[in-house]
Short mmCIF file of C-alpha atoms in Angstrom, two decimals:
data_model
loop_
_atom_site.label_atom_id
_atom_site.label_comp_id
_atom_site.label_asym_id
_atom_site.label_seq_id
_atom_site.Cartn_x
_atom_site.Cartn_y
_atom_site.Cartn_z
CA UNK T 12 243.19 37.22 195.18
CA UNK T 13 243.58 40.76 193.84
CA UNK T 14 247.21 41.84 193.08
CA UNK T 15 246.66 44.66 195.49
CA UNK T 16 246.50 42.83 198.75
CA UNK T 17 244.15 44.49 201.30
CA UNK T 18 246.19 45.99 204.06
CA UNK T 19 244.05 48.95 205.08
CA UNK T 20 243.28 52.29 203.49
CA UNK T 21 246.87 53.52 203.96
CA UNK T 22 248.20 51.01 201.36
CA UNK T 23 245.40 51.99 198.97
CA UNK T 24 246.12 55.67 199.39
CA UNK T 25 249.85 55.14 198.91
CA UNK T 26 249.26 53.10 195.75
CA UNK T 27 247.03 55.71 194.22
CA UNK T 28 249.52 58.37 195.30
CA UNK T 29 252.17 56.54 193.16
CA UNK T 30 249.69 56.39 190.26
CA UNK T 31 249.04 60.15 190.48
CA UNK T 32 252.77 60.92 190.57
CA UNK T 33 253.37 58.90 187.36
CA UNK T 34 250.33 60.53 185.72
CA UNK T 35 251.62 63.98 186.54
CA UNK T 36 255.11 63.27 185.18
CA UNK T 37 253.73 63.30 181.64
CA UNK T 38 254.63 61.00 178.73
CA UNK T 39 258.14 60.33 179.87
CA UNK T 40 256.95 58.76 183.13
CA UNK T 41 258.98 58.07 186.31
CA UNK T 42 261.51 55.50 187.39
CA UNK T 43 261.21 53.39 190.48
CA UNK T 44 264.05 55.50 192.00
CA UNK T 45 262.06 58.66 191.32
CA UNK T 46 259.01 57.32 193.11
CA UNK T 47 261.08 56.30 196.08
CA UNK T 48 262.62 59.80 196.27
CA UNK T 49 259.33 61.63 195.85
CA UNK T 50 257.43 59.52 198.39
CA UNK T 51 260.25 58.77 200.83
CA UNK T 52 258.90 55.25 201.16
CA UNK T 53 261.10 52.12 201.40
CA UNK T 54 262.19 50.56 198.15
CA UNK T 55 260.47 47.14 198.78
CA UNK T 56 257.20 48.90 199.52
CA UNK T 57 257.29 51.03 196.40
CA UNK T 58 258.39 48.07 194.21
CA UNK T 59 255.49 45.92 195.55
CA UNK T 60 252.94 48.60 194.90
CA UNK T 61 254.26 49.44 191.41
CA UNK T 62 254.19 45.71 190.60
CA UNK T 63 250.56 45.47 191.68
CA UNK T 64 249.57 48.58 189.75
CA UNK T 65 251.40 47.16 186.68
CA UNK T 66 249.49 43.84 186.89
CA UNK T 67 246.23 45.77 187.11
CA UNK T 68 247.24 47.64 183.91
CA UNK T 69 247.12 51.01 185.73
CA UNK T 70 250.83 51.42 185.14
CA UNK T 71 253.06 50.11 182.35
CA UNK T 72 256.84 49.91 182.03
CA UNK T 73 258.21 51.41 178.88
CA UNK T 74 259.89 48.63 176.87
CA UNK T 75 263.65 48.69 177.28
CA UNK T 76 263.46 51.53 179.80
CA UNK T 77 263.31 51.88 183.59
CA UNK T 78 260.43 54.37 183.25
CA UNK T 79 256.79 53.68 184.19
CA UNK T 80 253.85 55.41 182.48
CA UNK T 81 250.12 55.09 182.72
CA UNK T 82 248.73 51.71 181.69
CA UNK T 83 246.01 50.82 179.18
CA UNK T 84 243.26 50.66 181.80
CA UNK T 85 243.81 54.35 182.59
CA UNK T 86 242.99 55.15 178.96
CA UNK T 87 239.77 53.15 179.34
CA UNK T 88 238.86 55.16 182.40
CA UNK T 89 239.43 58.36 180.48
CA UNK T 90 237.17 57.16 177.66
CA UNK T 91 234.46 56.49 180.28
CA UNK T 92 234.97 59.81 182.00
CA UNK T 93 232.01 62.16 181.71
CA UNK T 94 232.28 65.77 182.85
CA UNK T 95 229.26 66.84 184.95
CA UNK T 96 229.53 70.37 183.58
CA UNK T 97 229.34 69.16 179.95
CA UNK T 98 232.29 71.38 179.13
CA UNK T 99 233.37 69.03 176.36
CA UNK T 100 230.01 69.42 174.62
CA UNK T 101 230.23 73.23 174.82
CA UNK T 102 233.72 73.26 173.46
CA UNK T 103 233.31 70.65 170.71
CA UNK T 104 232.61 73.20 168.04
CA UNK T 105 235.48 75.38 169.22
CA UNK T 106 238.03 72.54 168.94
CA UNK T 107 236.77 71.57 165.49
CA UNK T 108 236.84 75.14 164.17
CA UNK T 109 240.35 75.86 165.58
CA UNK T 110 241.84 72.66 164.17
CA UNK T 111 240.25 73.32 160.72
CA UNK T 112 241.32 76.97 160.57
CA UNK T 113 244.84 76.59 161.93
CA UNK T 114 245.47 73.04 160.56
CA UNK T 115 247.02 72.45 164.03
CA UNK T 116 245.98 70.12 166.86
CA UNK T 117 243.56 71.66 169.34
CA UNK T 118 243.09 70.53 172.94
CA UNK T 119 240.71 71.04 175.82
CA UNK T 120 242.28 70.96 179.26
CA UNK T 121 240.61 71.12 182.69
CA UNK T 122 242.26 71.67 186.07
CA UNK T 123 242.65 68.52 188.16
CA UNK T 124 244.09 69.41 191.57
CA UNK T 125 247.68 70.57 190.74
CA UNK T 126 247.57 69.29 187.15
CA UNK T 127 245.96 69.86 183.80
CA UNK T 128 243.99 67.05 182.30
CA UNK T 129 243.37 66.68 178.55
CA UNK T 130 239.70 65.70 178.07
CA UNK T 131 239.26 66.30 174.34
CA UNK T 132 241.38 66.95 171.26
CA UNK T 133 241.09 67.47 167.48
CA UNK T 134 243.88 66.58 165.09
CA UNK T 135 244.61 69.15 162.33
CA UNK T 136 245.29 68.55 158.72
CA UNK T 137 248.94 69.51 158.62
CA UNK T 138 251.07 66.44 157.91
CA UNK T 139 253.03 66.76 161.09
CA UNK T 140 250.81 66.81 164.20
CA UNK T 141 251.21 66.85 167.98
CA UNK T 142 250.14 63.29 168.83
CA UNK T 143 251.93 62.86 172.11
CA UNK T 144 249.16 64.62 174.04
CA UNK T 145 246.43 62.03 174.27
CA UNK T 146 243.12 61.90 176.14
CA UNK T 147 243.88 61.53 179.82
CA UNK T 148 247.26 63.21 179.55
CA UNK T 149 248.23 64.97 182.82
CA UNK T 150 251.01 67.37 183.63
CA UNK T 151 251.71 69.96 186.30
CA UNK T 152 249.85 73.27 185.94
CA UNK T 153 252.37 75.82 184.49
CA UNK T 154 254.25 73.38 182.23
CA UNK T 155 252.10 73.78 179.13
CA UNK T 156 250.14 76.57 177.42
CA UNK T 157 246.85 75.33 178.86
CA UNK T 158 248.00 75.40 182.47
CA UNK T 159 249.72 78.75 181.93
CA UNK T 160 246.49 80.12 180.60
CA UNK T 161 244.67 78.94 183.69
CA UNK T 162 247.25 80.42 186.00
CA UNK T 163 246.94 83.80 184.29
CA UNK T 164 243.32 84.08 185.50
CA UNK T 165 243.92 82.99 189.12
CA UNK T 166 244.53 85.28 192.08
CA UNK T 167 248.18 85.58 193.21
CA UNK T 168 247.78 83.43 196.35
CA UNK T 169 246.41 80.52 194.28
CA UNK T 170 249.25 80.87 191.75
CA UNK T 171 251.83 80.89 194.51
CA UNK T 172 250.36 77.77 196.10
CA UNK T 173 250.24 75.83 192.85
CA UNK T 174 253.75 76.84 191.76
CA UNK T 175 255.24 76.03 195.15
CA UNK T 176 253.58 72.60 195.12
CA UNK T 177 254.70 71.86 191.54
CA UNK T 178 258.21 73.25 191.78
CA UNK T 179 260.02 69.92 192.23
CA UNK T 180 258.01 68.23 189.45
CA UNK T 181 258.76 71.01 186.96
CA UNK T 182 262.44 70.14 186.89
CA UNK T 183 261.70 67.01 184.82
CA UNK T 184 260.27 69.22 182.04
CA UNK T 185 263.39 70.59 180.36
CA UNK T 186 264.78 71.96 183.67
CA UNK T 187 261.79 74.30 183.91
CA UNK T 188 261.95 76.55 186.98
CA UNK T 189 259.39 78.52 188.91
CA UNK T 190 261.21 81.76 188.03
CA UNK T 191 260.80 80.96 184.36
CA UNK T 192 257.15 80.17 184.79
CA UNK T 193 256.59 83.46 186.61
CA UNK T 194 258.25 85.35 183.75
CA UNK T 195 256.05 83.60 181.20
CA UNK T 196 253.06 84.19 183.42
CA UNK T 197 253.70 87.94 183.46
CA UNK T 198 253.89 87.96 179.65
CA UNK T 199 250.75 85.87 179.44
CA UNK T 200 248.73 88.34 181.45
CA UNK T 201 249.97 91.24 179.29
CA UNK T 202 249.35 89.38 176.08
CA UNK T 203 245.97 87.94 176.95
CA UNK T 204 246.95 84.36 175.99
CA UNK T 205 249.71 81.92 176.85
CA UNK T 206 252.59 81.07 174.54
CA UNK T 207 254.74 78.17 175.71
CA UNK T 208 257.38 76.17 173.81
CA UNK T 209 259.32 72.98 174.24
CA UNK T 210 258.84 72.33 177.98
CA UNK T 211 255.74 70.05 177.71
CA UNK T 212 256.70 68.43 174.40
CA UNK T 213 260.13 69.08 172.88
CA UNK T 214 260.00 70.86 169.54
CA UNK T 215 256.38 71.91 169.95
CA UNK T 216 254.97 75.43 170.60
CA UNK T 217 251.46 75.96 171.89
CA UNK T 218 249.17 78.85 172.59
CA UNK T 219 246.53 78.70 175.32
CA UNK T 220 243.34 80.62 176.07
CA UNK T 221 241.62 80.36 179.51
CA UNK T 222 237.95 79.41 179.90
CA UNK T 223 236.03 81.13 182.68
CA UNK T 224 232.41 81.20 183.78
CA UNK T 225 230.23 84.22 184.65
CA UNK T 226 231.62 84.21 188.19
CA UNK T 227 235.16 84.55 186.92
CA UNK T 228 236.07 80.97 187.94
CA UNK T 229 238.56 79.09 185.79
CA UNK T 230 236.94 76.04 184.27
CA UNK T 231 239.54 75.06 181.67
CA UNK T 232 241.63 76.11 178.69
CA UNK T 233 241.80 75.53 174.99
CA UNK T 234 245.19 75.26 173.26
CA UNK T 235 246.47 75.05 169.69
CA UNK T 236 249.85 73.46 169.15
CA UNK T 237 252.22 72.62 166.32
CA UNK T 238 255.88 72.06 165.62
CA UNK T 239 258.02 75.12 166.35
CA UNK T 240 258.93 75.75 162.72
CA UNK T 241 255.25 76.44 161.98
CA UNK T 242 254.62 78.63 165.05
CA UNK T 243 256.27 81.90 164.15
CA UNK T 244 255.32 85.00 166.04
CA UNK T 245 252.75 85.89 163.42
CA UNK T 246 251.34 82.34 163.19
CA UNK T 247 251.12 82.07 166.99
CA UNK T 248 249.21 85.36 167.19
CA UNK T 249 246.84 84.25 164.43
CA UNK T 250 246.22 80.95 166.18
CA UNK T 251 245.49 82.77 169.46
CA UNK T 252 243.08 85.13 167.76
CA UNK T 253 241.35 82.16 166.21
CA UNK T 254 240.94 80.43 169.55
CA UNK T 255 239.77 83.65 171.28
CA UNK T 256 237.23 84.35 168.60
CA UNK T 257 235.63 80.88 168.85
CA UNK T 258 235.67 80.89 172.64
CA UNK T 259 233.82 84.19 172.64
CA UNK T 260 231.17 82.57 170.42
CA UNK T 261 230.33 80.08 173.17
CA UNK T 262 230.99 82.32 176.19
CA UNK T 263 227.29 82.56 177.01
CA UNK T 264 227.21 78.78 177.50
CA UNK T 265 230.48 78.81 179.40
CA UNK T 266 229.03 81.39 181.79
CA UNK T 267 226.55 78.82 183.13
CA UNK T 268 229.09 76.08 183.90
CA UNK T 269 230.47 75.41 187.37
CA UNK T 270 234.17 75.25 188.13
CA UNK T 271 235.72 71.87 189.05
CA UNK T 272 235.00 71.44 192.79
CA UNK T 273 238.60 70.70 193.77
CA UNK T 274 240.10 73.62 191.99
CA UNK T 275 237.46 76.33 191.93
CA UNK T 276 239.12 79.72 192.22
CA UNK T 277 238.02 83.22 191.20
CA UNK T 278 239.84 84.81 188.37
CA UNK T 279 241.05 88.36 188.54
#
């Protein structure tokens, strides 16, 4: 018998709800107590579902820790994931060029409901690289440079909805608050690219550039990230200019791509 005993669609929806919460919490994960608080379900119910998800390798408990993170099978799902819009193929040359020119890690993120999802990355040549952001990494929109870049091109009502929905989850990222995100968002719109440090990954600074199609719909973001000691104001600006230049080179191909169906929104 499957570890997830059939008990109707409600149990299935609740189990996948727990999986999505852990995914959105980032590399640190969530404790059983966190899941109980976020879902308001009874402890035995949450414990049973988490146990089943762990046996299915959809969740894994960090050794010596009460925290749960995504399991190995989730990584396999990401590897099999194919974007209908072929965004990864379009941005492949951009990621390669950015990582080679900046020597930093470069990432491609797409919106996934209230989260950003990493669907491609390139590791730079500098000895110290940002390896904590792996394929399939999810985090609330607004926490990292990629999500901030996406927010900067969305209409105010969509930004308000996303930030309100993610407010509680942001607190687990270095006590990040919505007011802080709004301040960074204003600076991002003025600057033309996002600059975020430490909240997503401690000690790391990233810049993010939004990707939009011809309709002005947000379809993703490309980021360049490195340790904070390498990302001075001048270095960050140079990295941003590098990303912008290579994105502009493929803009004609980006123009033809559709926005993700669950998150399509017109940019300003």
